[in-house]
mmCIF file of C-alpha atoms in Angstrom:
data_model
loop_
_atom_site.group_PDB
_atom_site.id
_atom_site.type_symbol
_atom_site.label_atom_id
_atom_site.label_comp_id
_atom_site.label_asym_id
_atom_site.label_seq_id
_atom_site.Cartn_x
_atom_site.Cartn_y
_atom_site.Cartn_z
ATOM 1 C CA ALA A 1 109.714 75.126 113.411
ATOM 2 C CA GLN A 2 106.455 77.309 114.438
ATOM 3 C CA SER A 3 103.439 78.618 113.613
ATOM 4 C CA VAL A 4 100.560 80.660 114.505
ATOM 5 C CA THR A 5 97.010 80.782 113.349
ATOM 6 C CA GLN A 6 94.200 83.665 113.657
ATOM 7 C CA LEU A 7 90.543 83.181 113.235
ATOM 8 C CA GLY A 8 89.047 85.628 111.479
ATOM 9 C CA SER A 9 90.349 87.946 109.007
ATOM 10 C CA HIS A 10 87.577 90.799 110.871
ATOM 11 C CA VAL A 11 85.934 91.003 114.256
ATOM 12 C CA SER A 12 83.489 93.719 115.204
ATOM 13 C CA VAL A 13 81.527 93.492 118.458
ATOM 14 C CA SER A 14 79.600 96.546 119.693
ATOM 15 C CA GLU A 15 80.921 99.187 122.568
ATOM 16 C CA GLY A 16 80.974 97.647 125.930
ATOM 17 C CA ALA A 17 81.123 93.808 124.713
ATOM 18 C CA LEU A 18 83.518 91.678 124.541
ATOM 19 C CA VAL A 19 86.116 91.185 123.320
ATOM 20 C CA LEU A 20 88.019 87.830 122.089
ATOM 21 C CA LEU A 21 90.571 86.802 119.741
ATOM 22 C CA ARG A 22 91.756 83.531 118.790
ATOM 23 C CA CYS A 23 94.860 82.384 117.723
ATOM 24 C CA ASN A 24 96.690 79.252 117.586
ATOM 25 C CA TYR A 25 99.290 77.757 118.023
ATOM 26 C CA SER A 26 101.671 75.430 116.916
ATOM 27 C CA SER A 27 105.082 74.512 118.125
ATOM 28 C CA SER A 28 107.415 71.971 118.316
ATOM 29 C CA VAL A 29 109.534 72.508 121.310
ATOM 30 C CA PRO A 30 107.748 75.348 124.658
ATOM 31 C CA PRO A 31 107.162 78.697 123.047
ATOM 32 C CA TYR A 32 107.166 82.138 123.523
ATOM 33 C CA LEU A 33 104.137 83.672 122.401
ATOM 34 C CA PHE A 34 102.745 87.248 121.654
ATOM 35 C CA TRP A 35 100.061 89.290 121.031
ATOM 36 C CA TYR A 36 101.017 92.672 119.355
ATOM 37 C CA VAL A 37 98.057 95.679 118.329
ATOM 38 C CA GLN A 38 98.641 98.045 114.696
ATOM 39 C CA TYR A 39 96.810 101.083 115.115
ATOM 40 C CA PRO A 40 96.157 102.795 111.500
ATOM 41 C CA ASN A 41 99.215 104.428 109.695
ATOM 42 C CA GLN A 42 101.320 103.408 113.195
ATOM 43 C CA GLY A 43 103.892 100.263 113.185
ATOM 44 C CA LEU A 44 102.804 97.926 116.565
ATOM 45 C CA GLN A 45 103.448 97.109 119.904
ATOM 46 C CA LEU A 46 103.513 95.039 122.143
ATOM 47 C CA LEU A 47 99.962 93.956 124.102
ATOM 48 C CA LEU A 48 101.414 91.008 126.186
ATOM 49 C CA LYS A 49 103.096 88.428 125.705
ATOM 50 C CA TYR A 50 103.560 84.325 127.944
ATOM 51 C CA THR A 51 107.063 83.635 128.598
ATOM 52 C CA SER A 52 105.859 80.545 130.771
ATOM 53 C CA ALA A 53 106.114 82.639 133.789
ATOM 54 C CA ALA A 54 102.814 82.110 134.589
ATOM 55 C CA THR A 55 99.424 80.740 131.964
ATOM 56 C CA LEU A 56 96.957 84.078 132.456
ATOM 57 C CA VAL A 57 98.917 87.398 130.683
ATOM 58 C CA LYS A 58 97.593 90.024 131.301
ATOM 59 C CA GLY A 59 98.208 93.593 129.627
ATOM 60 C CA ILE A 60 98.126 97.316 128.419
ATOM 61 C CA ASN A 61 94.563 98.291 127.900
ATOM 62 C CA GLY A 62 92.845 96.122 129.586
ATOM 63 C CA PHE A 63 93.730 92.852 127.374
ATOM 64 C CA GLU A 64 94.711 89.609 129.106
ATOM 65 C CA ALA A 65 95.425 86.595 127.299
ATOM 66 C CA GLU A 66 95.408 82.397 128.377
ATOM 67 C CA PHE A 67 98.139 80.205 127.498
ATOM 68 C CA LYS A 68 97.111 76.413 127.308
ATOM 69 C CA LYS A 69 98.484 73.796 126.551
ATOM 70 C CA SER A 70 96.473 71.082 126.159
ATOM 71 C CA GLU A 71 94.333 73.285 123.488
ATOM 72 C CA THR A 72 97.282 74.570 121.951
ATOM 73 C CA SER A 73 95.791 77.972 122.246
ATOM 74 C CA PHE A 74 96.915 81.839 123.344
ATOM 75 C CA HIS A 75 93.403 83.680 122.566
ATOM 76 C CA LEU A 76 93.235 87.285 123.398
ATOM 77 C CA THR A 77 90.048 88.903 125.362
ATOM 78 C CA LYS A 78 88.946 92.372 126.761
ATOM 79 C CA PRO A 79 85.545 92.702 129.208
ATOM 80 C CA SER A 80 84.752 95.986 127.848
ATOM 81 C CA ALA A 81 85.491 97.078 124.103
ATOM 82 C CA HIS A 82 86.043 100.856 123.361
ATOM 83 C CA MET A 83 86.134 102.385 120.406
ATOM 84 C CA SER A 84 89.988 103.356 120.634
ATOM 85 C CA ASP A 85 90.803 99.753 120.739
ATOM 86 C CA ALA A 86 89.877 99.509 117.283
ATOM 87 C CA ALA A 87 92.773 98.511 115.071
ATOM 88 C CA GLU A 88 94.582 94.992 113.592
ATOM 89 C CA TYR A 89 96.274 92.366 116.296
ATOM 90 C CA PHE A 90 98.343 89.531 115.478
ATOM 91 C CA CYS A 91 99.584 87.165 117.611
ATOM 92 C CA ALA A 92 103.310 85.718 116.669
ATOM 93 C CA VAL A 93 105.381 82.886 118.138
ATOM 94 C CA SER A 94 108.998 81.888 119.059
ATOM 95 C CA ALA A 95 110.855 79.413 120.146
ATOM 96 C CA ASN A 96 112.075 79.242 123.370
ATOM 97 C CA PHE A 97 115.498 79.056 122.451
ATOM 98 C CA GLY A 98 117.620 79.185 120.163
ATOM 99 C CA ASN A 99 115.564 80.636 117.810
ATOM 100 C CA GLU A 100 116.308 84.296 116.465
ATOM 101 C CA LYS A 101 112.772 84.728 114.443
ATOM 102 C CA LEU A 102 109.420 86.234 115.226
ATOM 103 C CA THR A 103 106.550 84.240 113.736
ATOM 104 C CA PHE A 104 103.212 86.124 113.034
ATOM 105 C CA GLY A 105 99.921 85.392 112.836
ATOM 106 C CA THR A 106 97.860 87.225 109.316
ATOM 107 C CA GLY A 107 95.964 89.232 112.010
ATOM 108 C CA THR A 108 92.357 90.093 112.514
ATOM 109 C CA ARG A 109 90.887 93.458 112.397
ATOM 110 C CA LEU A 110 89.066 94.719 115.299
ATOM 111 C CA THR A 111 86.402 96.930 114.405
ATOM 112 C CA ILE A 112 84.360 98.437 117.561
ATOM 113 C CA ILE A 113 79.898 99.322 116.347
ATOM 114 C CA PRO A 114 79.185 102.793 118.658
ATOM 115 C CA ASN B 1 115.323 108.249 123.048
ATOM 116 C CA ALA B 2 113.482 108.112 119.549
ATOM 117 C CA GLY B 3 113.339 104.057 119.403
ATOM 118 C CA VAL B 4 112.754 102.702 115.963
ATOM 119 C CA THR B 5 112.518 105.335 113.071
ATOM 120 C CA GLN B 6 112.774 104.583 109.866
ATOM 121 C CA THR B 7 113.804 106.603 106.922
ATOM 122 C CA PRO B 8 111.520 107.446 104.325
ATOM 123 C CA LYS B 9 108.118 107.357 105.453
ATOM 124 C CA PHE B 10 106.628 107.353 101.756
ATOM 125 C CA ARG B 11 108.689 107.041 98.467
ATOM 126 C CA VAL B 12 107.177 106.064 94.625
ATOM 127 C CA LEU B 13 109.563 104.789 92.697
ATOM 128 C CA LYS B 14 109.099 103.342 89.206
ATOM 129 C CA THR B 15 110.078 99.867 87.253
ATOM 130 C CA GLY B 16 113.756 99.385 87.321
ATOM 131 C CA GLN B 17 114.805 102.454 90.180
ATOM 132 C CA SER B 18 116.612 101.219 93.337
ATOM 133 C CA MET B 19 116.356 102.791 96.556
ATOM 134 C CA THR B 20 117.731 101.746 100.177
ATOM 135 C CA LEU B 21 115.636 101.995 102.991
ATOM 136 C CA LEU B 22 117.107 103.113 106.386
ATOM 137 C CA CYS B 23 116.350 101.935 110.291
ATOM 138 C CA ALA B 24 118.513 103.657 112.931
ATOM 139 C CA GLN B 25 117.789 101.920 117.128
ATOM 140 C CA ASP B 26 119.154 103.767 119.513
ATOM 141 C CA MET B 27 118.476 100.950 122.077
ATOM 142 C CA ASN B 28 122.191 98.724 121.758
ATOM 143 C CA HIS B 29 120.133 96.277 120.702
ATOM 144 C CA GLU B 30 121.999 92.997 118.395
ATOM 145 C CA TYR B 31 118.572 91.946 116.685
ATOM 146 C CA MET B 32 117.044 93.759 113.173
ATOM 147 C CA TYR B 33 115.021 93.006 111.153
ATOM 148 C CA TRP B 34 112.758 93.905 107.997
ATOM 149 C CA TYR B 35 109.254 92.762 107.036
ATOM 150 C CA ARG B 36 106.610 93.881 104.832
ATOM 151 C CA GLN B 37 103.435 94.644 105.227
ATOM 152 C CA ASP B 38 101.056 92.840 102.799
ATOM 153 C CA PRO B 39 96.911 92.937 103.546
ATOM 154 C CA GLY B 40 95.563 89.603 104.549
ATOM 155 C CA MET B 41 99.577 88.172 105.269
ATOM 156 C CA GLY B 42 100.369 89.231 107.956
ATOM 157 C CA LEU B 43 104.382 90.385 108.042
ATOM 158 C CA ARG B 44 106.604 88.751 106.145
ATOM 159 C CA LEU B 45 110.915 88.619 107.098
ATOM 160 C CA ILE B 46 112.366 89.839 104.606
ATOM 161 C CA HIS B 47 116.348 89.700 106.013
ATOM 162 C CA TYR B 48 117.461 90.084 109.642
ATOM 163 C CA SER B 49 120.929 90.228 111.821
ATOM 164 C CA VAL B 50 121.803 89.263 114.963
ATOM 165 C CA GLY B 51 124.896 91.803 115.121
ATOM 166 C CA GLU B 52 126.589 94.229 113.685
ATOM 167 C CA GLY B 53 128.478 93.301 110.057
ATOM 168 C CA THR B 54 126.073 89.671 109.910
ATOM 169 C CA THR B 55 122.649 89.471 108.356
ATOM 170 C CA ALA B 56 120.456 86.502 106.715
ATOM 171 C CA LYS B 57 117.787 85.579 104.671
ATOM 172 C CA GLY B 58 114.088 86.122 105.381
ATOM 173 C CA GLU B 59 110.751 84.275 103.819
ATOM 174 C CA VAL B 60 110.831 86.212 101.703
ATOM 175 C CA PRO B 61 114.793 88.084 100.588
ATOM 176 C CA ASP B 62 114.033 87.703 97.024
ATOM 177 C CA GLY B 63 114.955 91.026 94.979
ATOM 178 C CA TYR B 64 115.931 92.853 98.386
ATOM 179 C CA ASN B 65 119.644 93.291 99.970
ATOM 180 C CA VAL B 66 120.773 93.938 103.286
ATOM 181 C CA SER B 67 123.333 95.984 105.318
ATOM 182 C CA ARG B 68 124.483 95.660 108.625
ATOM 183 C CA LEU B 69 127.897 98.180 109.002
ATOM 184 C CA LYS B 70 126.829 99.677 112.147
ATOM 185 C CA LYS B 71 124.767 98.174 115.226
ATOM 186 C CA GLN B 72 122.119 100.887 115.140
ATOM 187 C CA ASN B 73 121.683 100.568 111.582
ATOM 188 C CA PHE B 74 119.617 98.556 108.905
ATOM 189 C CA LEU B 75 120.054 99.062 105.313
ATOM 190 C CA LEU B 76 117.317 97.395 103.292
ATOM 191 C CA GLY B 77 117.806 97.284 99.144
ATOM 192 C CA LEU B 78 115.996 97.328 96.311
ATOM 193 C CA GLU B 79 118.187 97.219 93.467
ATOM 194 C CA SER B 80 115.586 96.912 90.399
ATOM 195 C CA ALA B 81 112.123 97.617 91.888
ATOM 196 C CA ALA B 82 109.273 95.606 90.417
ATOM 197 C CA PRO B 83 105.709 95.974 90.786
ATOM 198 C CA SER B 84 105.603 93.170 93.011
ATOM 199 C CA GLN B 85 107.997 94.960 95.807
ATOM 200 C CA THR B 86 104.918 97.662 96.826
ATOM 201 C CA SER B 87 104.006 97.745 100.223
ATOM 202 C CA VAL B 88 104.119 98.771 103.887
ATOM 203 C CA TYR B 89 107.467 98.034 104.991
ATOM 204 C CA PHE B 90 108.576 97.954 108.876
ATOM 205 C CA CYS B 91 112.081 97.527 110.576
ATOM 206 C CA ALA B 92 112.049 96.599 114.309
ATOM 207 C CA SER B 93 114.803 95.918 117.039
ATOM 208 C CA ARG B 94 114.998 93.270 119.372
ATOM 209 C CA ARG B 95 117.723 93.479 122.591
ATOM 210 C CA GLY B 96 118.227 89.707 122.800
ATOM 211 C CA ILE B 97 116.092 86.455 121.166
ATOM 212 C CA GLY B 98 113.859 84.459 123.643
ATOM 213 C CA PRO B 99 111.310 86.537 124.967
ATOM 214 C CA ASP B 100 112.576 89.857 124.522
ATOM 215 C CA THR B 101 109.889 92.206 123.213
ATOM 216 C CA GLN B 102 110.600 92.913 119.948
ATOM 217 C CA TYR B 103 109.224 96.979 119.232
ATOM 218 C CA PHE B 104 109.214 98.014 115.320
ATOM 219 C CA GLY B 105 109.214 101.636 113.546
ATOM 220 C CA PRO B 106 106.759 103.069 111.787
ATOM 221 C CA GLY B 107 106.489 101.863 108.719
ATOM 222 C CA THR B 108 107.340 103.092 104.922
ATOM 223 C CA ARG B 109 105.066 102.994 102.076
ATOM 224 C CA LEU B 110 106.195 102.216 99.246
ATOM 225 C CA THR B 111 104.872 102.450 95.964
ATOM 226 C CA VAL B 112 106.437 100.590 92.668
ATOM 227 C CA LEU B 113 104.459 102.338 89.376
#
């Protein structure tokens, strides 16, 4: 079985500051990992995903995430926050074979302070 | 290419009423999913389908039924709505499993009084 834990349901950063959203996973088999973003009153859209090709994954809007097996982590970062980054972010995991389902974390709401 | 669409966008029901939510995708995806989103609980899987004519239970299936008679459509039914089913419902589809991206619809906000 797979699961993810997102540390911090709310994170606030100043505009221009580093964004760091934390995700730790649990998986008995090598995982695929995803970050999704949800803007207000919208569905989720993919930011980036880890598929074992490279441990540092770059996504849209300047976000990136690093897969660290030793720490079972897949934290999401962005060097400089922008007001448009205010949204809810979800980490998700699936097994790398035989699993039709994604398991989502409970989400982190990111607020940008002007 | 509309992606994943959901009908309706908003609905208010009285306890005991029934309704059907429609999800449609035009990407020829095999896999389709219904989730509910509640504050602080993330997305929870209700039911899913791995192909036309198939359905399977997710994490929170009680009180819901689904059907996938056509590959492009996935219907979610509430036979007798309860206030606990007040939520935002999202449909998603996916070409395959593993690393394939899951694409989400815009959501349906359901209130049960």
